[in-house]
Amino acid sequence: MQSVPTIARARSLWWVAVCATLFGCGSEEVTAPTTNNDLFASVTLAAAAGSLSDLSSSVPDATGQFIYVVAKEPNGPGVFKVPAAGGTPTEVAAGDPFSQPADIVLSTNGSTIIVADPAAETGKGAIYQITPPNTAATPLASTNGTAPVALDLRQESGADIIYYCGTKDGEKAVFKITTAGLEVLHKGAPLNAPTGIVVANDGAIYLADQGTVHRLSGGTITQIATGLRMGSPAGITLTPDQKTLVVSSKSSDGKAQVDIITIANGNRTVFNNIIGANSAPGGLHGARNANGFTGVYSWIDRVAGIYRLGP
């Protein structure tokens, strides 16, 4: 007959195996990652949620002076502009045709706002472009029906190219919009429900997908990290040197943080200065220009508001 300690140990090992299988909580979750609060020299609350609700994602312009956010106000869902140093959100475009805007990016010259709305166009989703001061939201026809949820953009051969996560033939997919039209880069497994995407200068695509970070490069998907408690949506971006991923997430006790993942070796630390007082992390984007990321970021807490992170 087995002794009581032996039985208890067996049960404990069984639960660890079940936990790892069902929830992705293997041994890497036992020890909390080291805190690294040197990544961002400053953290500023650009705007409290206030009259805005359903805060989802935001992006700073290349100058770092303004942040654009997708959210909802009494006039309806839409796009709003906030001074990065702090101030009151102003409406850029709200109401029809937006239904549930999920993500936002800017063209590298800052003149065009691009918005992903998975519920627009009679519930099938589309990507829209706005060119202020014109407030009209124009759908990109090739994206209709693809339920886009996450966006990124980078300049290639002098042209801004949009990448996004959405749905194709009932499966989760990664898309690229080129001058020739819509290109499907990957569809189906191992993707579950990616809600964050960032494209590196070398063309590698990183996806934040229900606790796992994937890299899509040359048509092949590899796992970079797993076991993260990602935000909703799962914002992901890169540092200016393109060596480190930055992912919106939560700690084991539910506090907001940003995971810092070294791409070369998978080493993981966390940033939680000031933002750790919150508990509803959302989208995260870095400011881009034609050369890449500038080092200024915006991060959403869906309850608290919009933050500027950076120098």
GROMACS .gro file of C-alpha atoms in nm:
model
  311
    1MET     CA    1   0.000   0.000   0.000
    2GLN     CA    2   0.126   0.347  -0.084
    3SER     CA    3   0.203   0.579   0.207
    4VAL     CA    4  -0.001   0.897   0.258
    5PRO     CA    5   0.292   1.125   0.158
    6THR     CA    6   0.345   0.920  -0.160
    7ILE     CA    7  -0.023   0.945  -0.252
    8ALA     CA    8  -0.025   1.320  -0.180
    9ARG     CA    9   0.285   1.369  -0.394
   10ALA     CA   10   0.132   1.171  -0.679
   11ARG     CA   11  -0.185   1.378  -0.663
   12SER     CA   12   0.021   1.697  -0.659
   13LEU     CA   13   0.216   1.591  -0.967
   14TRP     CA   14  -0.109   1.493  -1.141
   15TRP     CA   15  -0.255   1.840  -1.074
   16VAL     CA   16   0.059   2.012  -1.203
   17ALA     CA   17   0.028   1.810  -1.525
   18VAL     CA   18  -0.342   1.892  -1.561
   19CYS     CA   19  -0.280   2.260  -1.489
   20ALA     CA   20  -0.003   2.279  -1.747
   21THR     CA   21  -0.220   2.109  -2.007
   22LEU     CA   22  -0.539   2.307  -1.950
   23PHE     CA   23  -0.413   2.647  -1.848
   24GLY     CA   24  -0.053   2.670  -1.967
   25CYS     CA   25   0.067   2.717  -1.609
   26GLY     CA   26   0.381   2.508  -1.610
   27SER     CA   27   0.691   2.556  -1.400
   28GLU     CA   28   0.764   2.895  -1.555
   29GLU     CA   29   0.471   3.040  -1.359
   30VAL     CA   30   0.606   2.932  -1.018
   31THR     CA   31   0.876   3.197  -1.011
   32ALA     CA   32   0.763   3.548  -1.096
   33PRO     CA   33   0.971   3.726  -1.363
   34THR     CA   34   1.223   3.984  -1.246
   35THR     CA   35   1.099   4.342  -1.241
   36ASN     CA   36   1.270   4.575  -1.488
   37ASN     CA   37   1.136   4.926  -1.444
   38ASP     CA   38   1.416   5.083  -1.648
   39LEU     CA   39   1.255   5.014  -1.986
   40PHE     CA   40   1.042   5.331  -1.979
   41ALA     CA   41   1.190   5.638  -1.811
   42SER     CA   42   0.850   5.802  -1.772
   43VAL     CA   43   0.487   5.695  -1.737
   44THR     CA   44   0.218   5.960  -1.781
   45LEU     CA   45  -0.158   5.927  -1.750
   46ALA     CA   46  -0.253   6.114  -2.067
   47ALA     CA   47  -0.625   6.094  -1.996
   48ALA     CA   48  -0.846   5.922  -1.742
   49ALA     CA   49  -1.129   5.720  -1.892
   50GLY     CA   50  -1.383   5.989  -1.795
   51SER     CA   51  -1.663   6.002  -2.050
   52LEU     CA   52  -1.494   5.735  -2.262
   53SER     CA   53  -1.590   5.371  -2.217
   54ASP     CA   54  -1.495   5.045  -2.387
   55LEU     CA   55  -1.134   5.163  -2.417
   56SER     CA   56  -0.958   4.911  -2.637
   57SER     CA   57  -0.634   5.032  -2.793
   58SER     CA   58  -0.432   5.343  -2.874
   59VAL     CA   59  -0.130   5.460  -3.071
   60PRO     CA   60   0.100   5.764  -3.034
   61ASP     CA   61   0.190   5.974  -3.336
   62ALA     CA   62   0.551   5.981  -3.455
   63THR     CA   63   0.620   6.307  -3.268
   64GLY     CA   64   0.500   6.160  -2.938
   65GLN     CA   65   0.280   6.465  -2.882
   66PHE     CA   66  -0.060   6.304  -2.934
   67ILE     CA   67  -0.225   5.969  -2.875
   68TYR     CA   68  -0.515   5.835  -3.080
   69VAL     CA   69  -0.753   5.593  -2.909
   70VAL     CA   70  -1.048   5.375  -3.006
   71ALA     CA   71  -1.326   5.383  -2.748
   72LYS     CA   72  -1.689   5.478  -2.698
   73GLU     CA   73  -1.850   5.805  -2.585
   74PRO     CA   74  -2.214   5.925  -2.573
   75ASN     CA   75  -2.201   5.994  -2.950
   76GLY     CA   76  -2.105   5.633  -3.010
   77PRO     CA   77  -1.789   5.431  -3.074
   78GLY     CA   78  -1.505   5.590  -3.265
   79VAL     CA   79  -1.163   5.754  -3.265
   80PHE     CA   80  -1.045   6.016  -3.015
   81LYS     CA   81  -0.731   6.229  -2.981
   82VAL     CA   82  -0.549   6.300  -2.653
   83PRO     CA   83  -0.245   6.522  -2.578
   84ALA     CA   84   0.026   6.278  -2.468
   85ALA     CA   85   0.135   6.513  -2.189
   86GLY     CA   86  -0.218   6.501  -2.048
   87GLY     CA   87  -0.549   6.656  -2.141
   88THR     CA   88  -0.908   6.604  -2.244
   89PRO     CA   89  -0.991   6.361  -2.527
   90THR     CA   90  -1.143   6.521  -2.837
   91GLU     CA   91  -1.354   6.340  -3.094
   92VAL     CA   92  -1.200   6.269  -3.434
   93ALA     CA   93  -1.480   6.052  -3.571
   94ALA     CA   94  -1.759   5.870  -3.388
   95GLY     CA   95  -2.079   5.684  -3.464
   96ASP     CA   96  -2.164   5.521  -3.795
   97PRO     CA   97  -1.997   5.315  -3.947
   98PHE     CA   98  -1.816   5.209  -3.631
   99SER     CA   99  -1.964   4.934  -3.419
  100GLN     CA  100  -1.690   4.790  -3.197
  101PRO     CA  101  -1.350   4.936  -3.294
  102ALA     CA  102  -1.076   4.712  -3.160
  103ASP     CA  103  -0.741   4.847  -3.276
  104ILE     CA  104  -0.579   5.153  -3.431
  105VAL     CA  105  -0.255   5.252  -3.606
  106LEU     CA  106  -0.128   5.557  -3.794
  107SER     CA  107   0.044   5.595  -4.129
  108THR     CA  108   0.416   5.663  -4.091
  109ASN     CA  109   0.365   6.028  -4.189
  110GLY     CA  110   0.081   6.061  -3.938
  111SER     CA  111  -0.175   6.180  -4.191
  112THR     CA  112  -0.399   5.873  -4.195
  113ILE     CA  113  -0.571   5.685  -3.913
  114ILE     CA  114  -0.641   5.315  -3.967
  115VAL     CA  115  -0.902   5.138  -3.753
  116ALA     CA  116  -0.996   4.770  -3.722
  117ASP     CA  117  -1.359   4.700  -3.637
  118PRO     CA  118  -1.456   4.330  -3.626
  119ALA     CA  119  -1.827   4.403  -3.585
  120ALA     CA  120  -1.879   4.674  -3.849
  121GLU     CA  121  -2.029   4.620  -4.195
  122THR     CA  122  -2.335   4.427  -4.069
  123GLY     CA  123  -2.131   4.233  -3.817
  124LYS     CA  124  -1.868   4.095  -4.053
  125GLY     CA  125  -1.599   4.354  -3.988
  126ALA     CA  126  -1.373   4.583  -4.190
  127ILE     CA  127  -1.072   4.812  -4.171
  128TYR     CA  128  -1.135   5.186  -4.211
  129GLN     CA  129  -0.918   5.483  -4.301
  130ILE     CA  130  -0.969   5.840  -4.178
  131THR     CA  131  -0.770   6.136  -4.312
  132PRO     CA  132  -0.822   6.438  -4.082
  133PRO     CA  133  -0.957   6.701  -4.097
  134ASN     CA  134  -1.198   6.490  -4.302
  135THR     CA  135  -1.389   6.279  -4.049
  136ALA     CA  136  -1.533   6.027  -4.296
  137ALA     CA  137  -1.432   5.666  -4.229
  138THR     CA  138  -1.370   5.487  -4.558
  139PRO     CA  139  -1.367   5.105  -4.558
  140LEU     CA  140  -1.089   4.914  -4.730
  141ALA     CA  141  -1.308   4.697  -4.950
  142SER     CA  142  -1.071   4.400  -4.954
  143THR     CA  143  -1.104   4.365  -4.576
  144ASN     CA  144  -1.484   4.343  -4.562
  145GLY     CA  145  -1.598   4.027  -4.389
  146THR     CA  146  -1.259   3.939  -4.237
  147ALA     CA  147  -1.344   4.049  -3.878
  148PRO     CA  148  -1.015   4.238  -3.821
  149VAL     CA  149  -0.914   4.265  -3.455
  150ALA     CA  150  -0.545   4.366  -3.450
  151LEU     CA  151  -0.336   4.598  -3.668
  152ASP     CA  152   0.017   4.696  -3.746
  153LEU     CA  153   0.179   4.894  -4.025
  154ARG     CA  154   0.531   4.940  -4.153
  155GLN     CA  155   0.691   5.109  -4.450
  156GLU     CA  156   0.815   4.883  -4.728
  157SER     CA  157   0.982   5.025  -5.041
  158GLY     CA  158   0.842   5.368  -4.959
  159ALA     CA  159   0.482   5.251  -4.909
  160ASP     CA  160   0.291   5.191  -4.586
  161ILE     CA  161   0.179   4.828  -4.569
  162ILE     CA  162  -0.096   4.714  -4.331
  163TYR     CA  163  -0.080   4.380  -4.150
  164TYR     CA  164  -0.365   4.247  -3.943
  165CYS     CA  165  -0.525   3.955  -3.761
  166GLY     CA  166  -0.875   3.847  -3.856
  167THR     CA  167  -1.077   3.554  -3.985
  168LYS     CA  168  -1.074   3.367  -4.315
  169ASP     CA  169  -1.309   3.078  -4.398
  170GLY     CA  170  -1.400   3.047  -4.031
  171GLU     CA  171  -1.037   3.022  -3.916
  172LYS     CA  172  -0.810   3.276  -3.751
  173ALA     CA  173  -0.570   3.427  -4.000
  174VAL     CA  174  -0.294   3.682  -4.059
  175PHE     CA  175  -0.331   3.919  -4.354
  176LYS     CA  176  -0.123   4.171  -4.547
  177ILE     CA  177  -0.270   4.446  -4.763
  178THR     CA  178  -0.057   4.520  -5.068
  179THR     CA  179  -0.110   4.728  -5.380
  180ALA     CA  180  -0.216   4.404  -5.548
  181GLY     CA  181  -0.484   4.335  -5.289
  182LEU     CA  182  -0.531   4.120  -4.980
  183GLU     CA  183  -0.279   3.845  -4.910
  184VAL     CA  184  -0.335   3.568  -4.653
  185LEU     CA  185  -0.002   3.500  -4.481
  186HIS     CA  186  -0.126   3.223  -4.252
  187LYS     CA  187  -0.456   3.058  -4.165
  188GLY     CA  188  -0.555   2.810  -3.894
  189ALA     CA  189  -0.345   2.621  -3.638
  190PRO     CA  190  -0.160   2.694  -3.422
  191LEU     CA  191  -0.350   3.023  -3.401
  192ASN     CA  192  -0.631   3.037  -3.145
  193ALA     CA  193  -0.748   3.398  -3.125
  194PRO     CA  194  -0.462   3.646  -3.177
  195THR     CA  195  -0.548   4.002  -3.073
  196GLY     CA  196  -0.205   4.161  -3.105
  197ILE     CA  197   0.037   4.190  -3.398
  198VAL     CA  198   0.366   4.368  -3.463
  199VAL     CA  199   0.593   4.353  -3.768
  200ALA     CA  200   0.970   4.389  -3.736
  201ASN     CA  201   1.197   4.563  -3.985
  202ASP     CA  202   1.321   4.222  -4.105
  203GLY     CA  203   0.965   4.119  -4.193
  204ALA     CA  204   0.911   3.882  -3.900
  205ILE     CA  205   0.558   3.905  -3.760
  206TYR     CA  206   0.495   3.859  -3.388
  207LEU     CA  207   0.149   3.761  -3.267
  208ALA     CA  208  -0.001   3.781  -2.917
  209ASP     CA  209  -0.240   3.489  -2.895
  210GLN     CA  210  -0.417   3.389  -2.572
  211GLY     CA  211  -0.105   3.373  -2.354
  212THR     CA  212   0.137   3.270  -2.629
  213VAL     CA  213   0.364   3.479  -2.850
  214HIS     CA  214   0.422   3.336  -3.199
  215ARG     CA  215   0.668   3.443  -3.467
  216LEU     CA  216   0.558   3.411  -3.831
  217SER     CA  217   0.852   3.431  -4.069
  218GLY     CA  218   0.898   3.281  -4.413
  219GLY     CA  219   0.563   3.106  -4.384
  220THR     CA  220   0.667   2.922  -4.066
  221ILE     CA  221   0.522   2.982  -3.719
  222THR     CA  222   0.735   2.925  -3.409
  223GLN     CA  223   0.656   2.983  -3.042
  224ILE     CA  224   0.855   3.258  -2.871
  225ALA     CA  225   0.693   3.259  -2.526
  226THR     CA  226   0.396   3.107  -2.346
  227GLY     CA  227   0.224   3.119  -2.008
  228LEU     CA  228   0.160   3.496  -2.023
  229ARG     CA  229  -0.158   3.644  -1.878
  230MET     CA  230  -0.221   3.879  -2.167
  231GLY     CA  231  -0.434   4.191  -2.167
  232SER     CA  232  -0.757   4.224  -2.359
  233PRO     CA  233  -0.681   4.297  -2.635
  234ALA     CA  234  -0.330   4.159  -2.613
  235GLY     CA  235  -0.117   4.456  -2.715
  236ILE     CA  236   0.230   4.374  -2.848
  237THR     CA  237   0.509   4.590  -2.989
  238LEU     CA  238   0.887   4.615  -3.024
  239THR     CA  239   1.165   4.827  -2.880
  240PRO     CA  240   1.346   5.058  -3.125
  241ASP     CA  241   1.640   4.815  -3.160
  242GLN     CA  242   1.392   4.540  -3.260
  243LYS     CA  243   1.554   4.298  -3.013
  244THR     CA  244   1.282   4.298  -2.750
  245LEU     CA  245   0.908   4.239  -2.750
  246VAL     CA  246   0.679   4.437  -2.520
  247VAL     CA  247   0.345   4.274  -2.432
  248SER     CA  248   0.049   4.406  -2.231
  249SER     CA  249  -0.027   4.157  -1.953
  250LYS     CA  250  -0.119   4.086  -1.590
  251SER     CA  251   0.075   3.950  -1.294
  252SER     CA  252  -0.032   3.634  -1.112
  253ASP     CA  253  -0.230   3.848  -0.866
  254GLY     CA  254  -0.413   4.033  -1.144
  255LYS     CA  255  -0.215   4.358  -1.153
  256ALA     CA  256  -0.136   4.526  -1.483
  257GLN     CA  257   0.216   4.502  -1.619
  258VAL     CA  258   0.413   4.489  -1.941
  259ASP     CA  259   0.607   4.173  -2.024
  260ILE     CA  260   0.953   4.234  -2.171
  261ILE     CA  261   1.073   3.939  -2.381
  262THR     CA  262   1.422   3.919  -2.531
  263ILE     CA  263   1.371   3.764  -2.874
  264ALA     CA  264   1.714   3.597  -2.897
  265ASN     CA  265   1.682   3.386  -2.583
  266GLY     CA  266   1.324   3.421  -2.456
  267ASN     CA  267   1.438   3.588  -2.133
  268ARG     CA  268   1.139   3.753  -1.965
  269THR     CA  269   1.118   4.046  -1.723
  270VAL     CA  270   0.829   4.278  -1.640
  271PHE     CA  271   0.766   4.652  -1.617
  272ASN     CA  272   0.502   4.760  -1.365
  273ASN     CA  273   0.594   5.112  -1.256
  274ILE     CA  274   0.272   5.314  -1.199
  275ILE     CA  275   0.066   5.095  -1.436
  276GLY     CA  276   0.077   4.818  -1.175
  277ALA     CA  277  -0.190   5.004  -0.979
  278ASN     CA  278  -0.438   4.901  -1.251
  279SER     CA  279  -0.599   4.568  -1.336
  280ALA     CA  280  -0.754   4.592  -1.685
  281PRO     CA  281  -0.465   4.606  -1.938
  282GLY     CA  282  -0.555   4.654  -2.302
  283GLY     CA  283  -0.389   4.756  -2.627
  284LEU     CA  284  -0.026   4.867  -2.660
  285HIS     CA  285   0.141   5.032  -2.959
  286GLY     CA  286   0.467   5.211  -3.029
  287ALA     CA  287   0.503   5.528  -3.233
  288ARG     CA  288   0.645   5.459  -3.579
  289ASN     CA  289   0.811   5.663  -3.848
  290ALA     CA  290   0.952   5.548  -4.181
  291ASN     CA  291   1.256   5.395  -4.006
  292GLY     CA  292   1.078   5.202  -3.732
  293PHE     CA  293   0.987   5.260  -3.369
  294THR     CA  294   1.073   5.589  -3.199
  295GLY     CA  295   1.068   5.475  -2.834
  296VAL     CA  296   0.735   5.637  -2.739
  297TYR     CA  297   0.444   5.405  -2.657
  298SER     CA  298   0.083   5.426  -2.552
  299TRP     CA  299  -0.084   5.171  -2.326
  300ILE     CA  300  -0.448   5.129  -2.236
  301ASP     CA  301  -0.606   5.031  -1.909
  302ARG     CA  302  -0.969   4.973  -2.002
  303VAL     CA  303  -1.092   5.117  -1.671
  304ALA     CA  304  -0.829   5.376  -1.574
  305GLY     CA  305  -0.746   5.542  -1.905
  306ILE     CA  306  -0.469   5.611  -2.156
  307TYR     CA  307  -0.100   5.616  -2.063
  308ARG     CA  308   0.211   5.742  -2.241
  309LEU     CA  309   0.526   5.534  -2.183
  310GLY     CA  310   0.870   5.637  -2.298
  311PRO     CA  311   1.166   5.869  -2.252
   0.00000   0.00000   0.00000
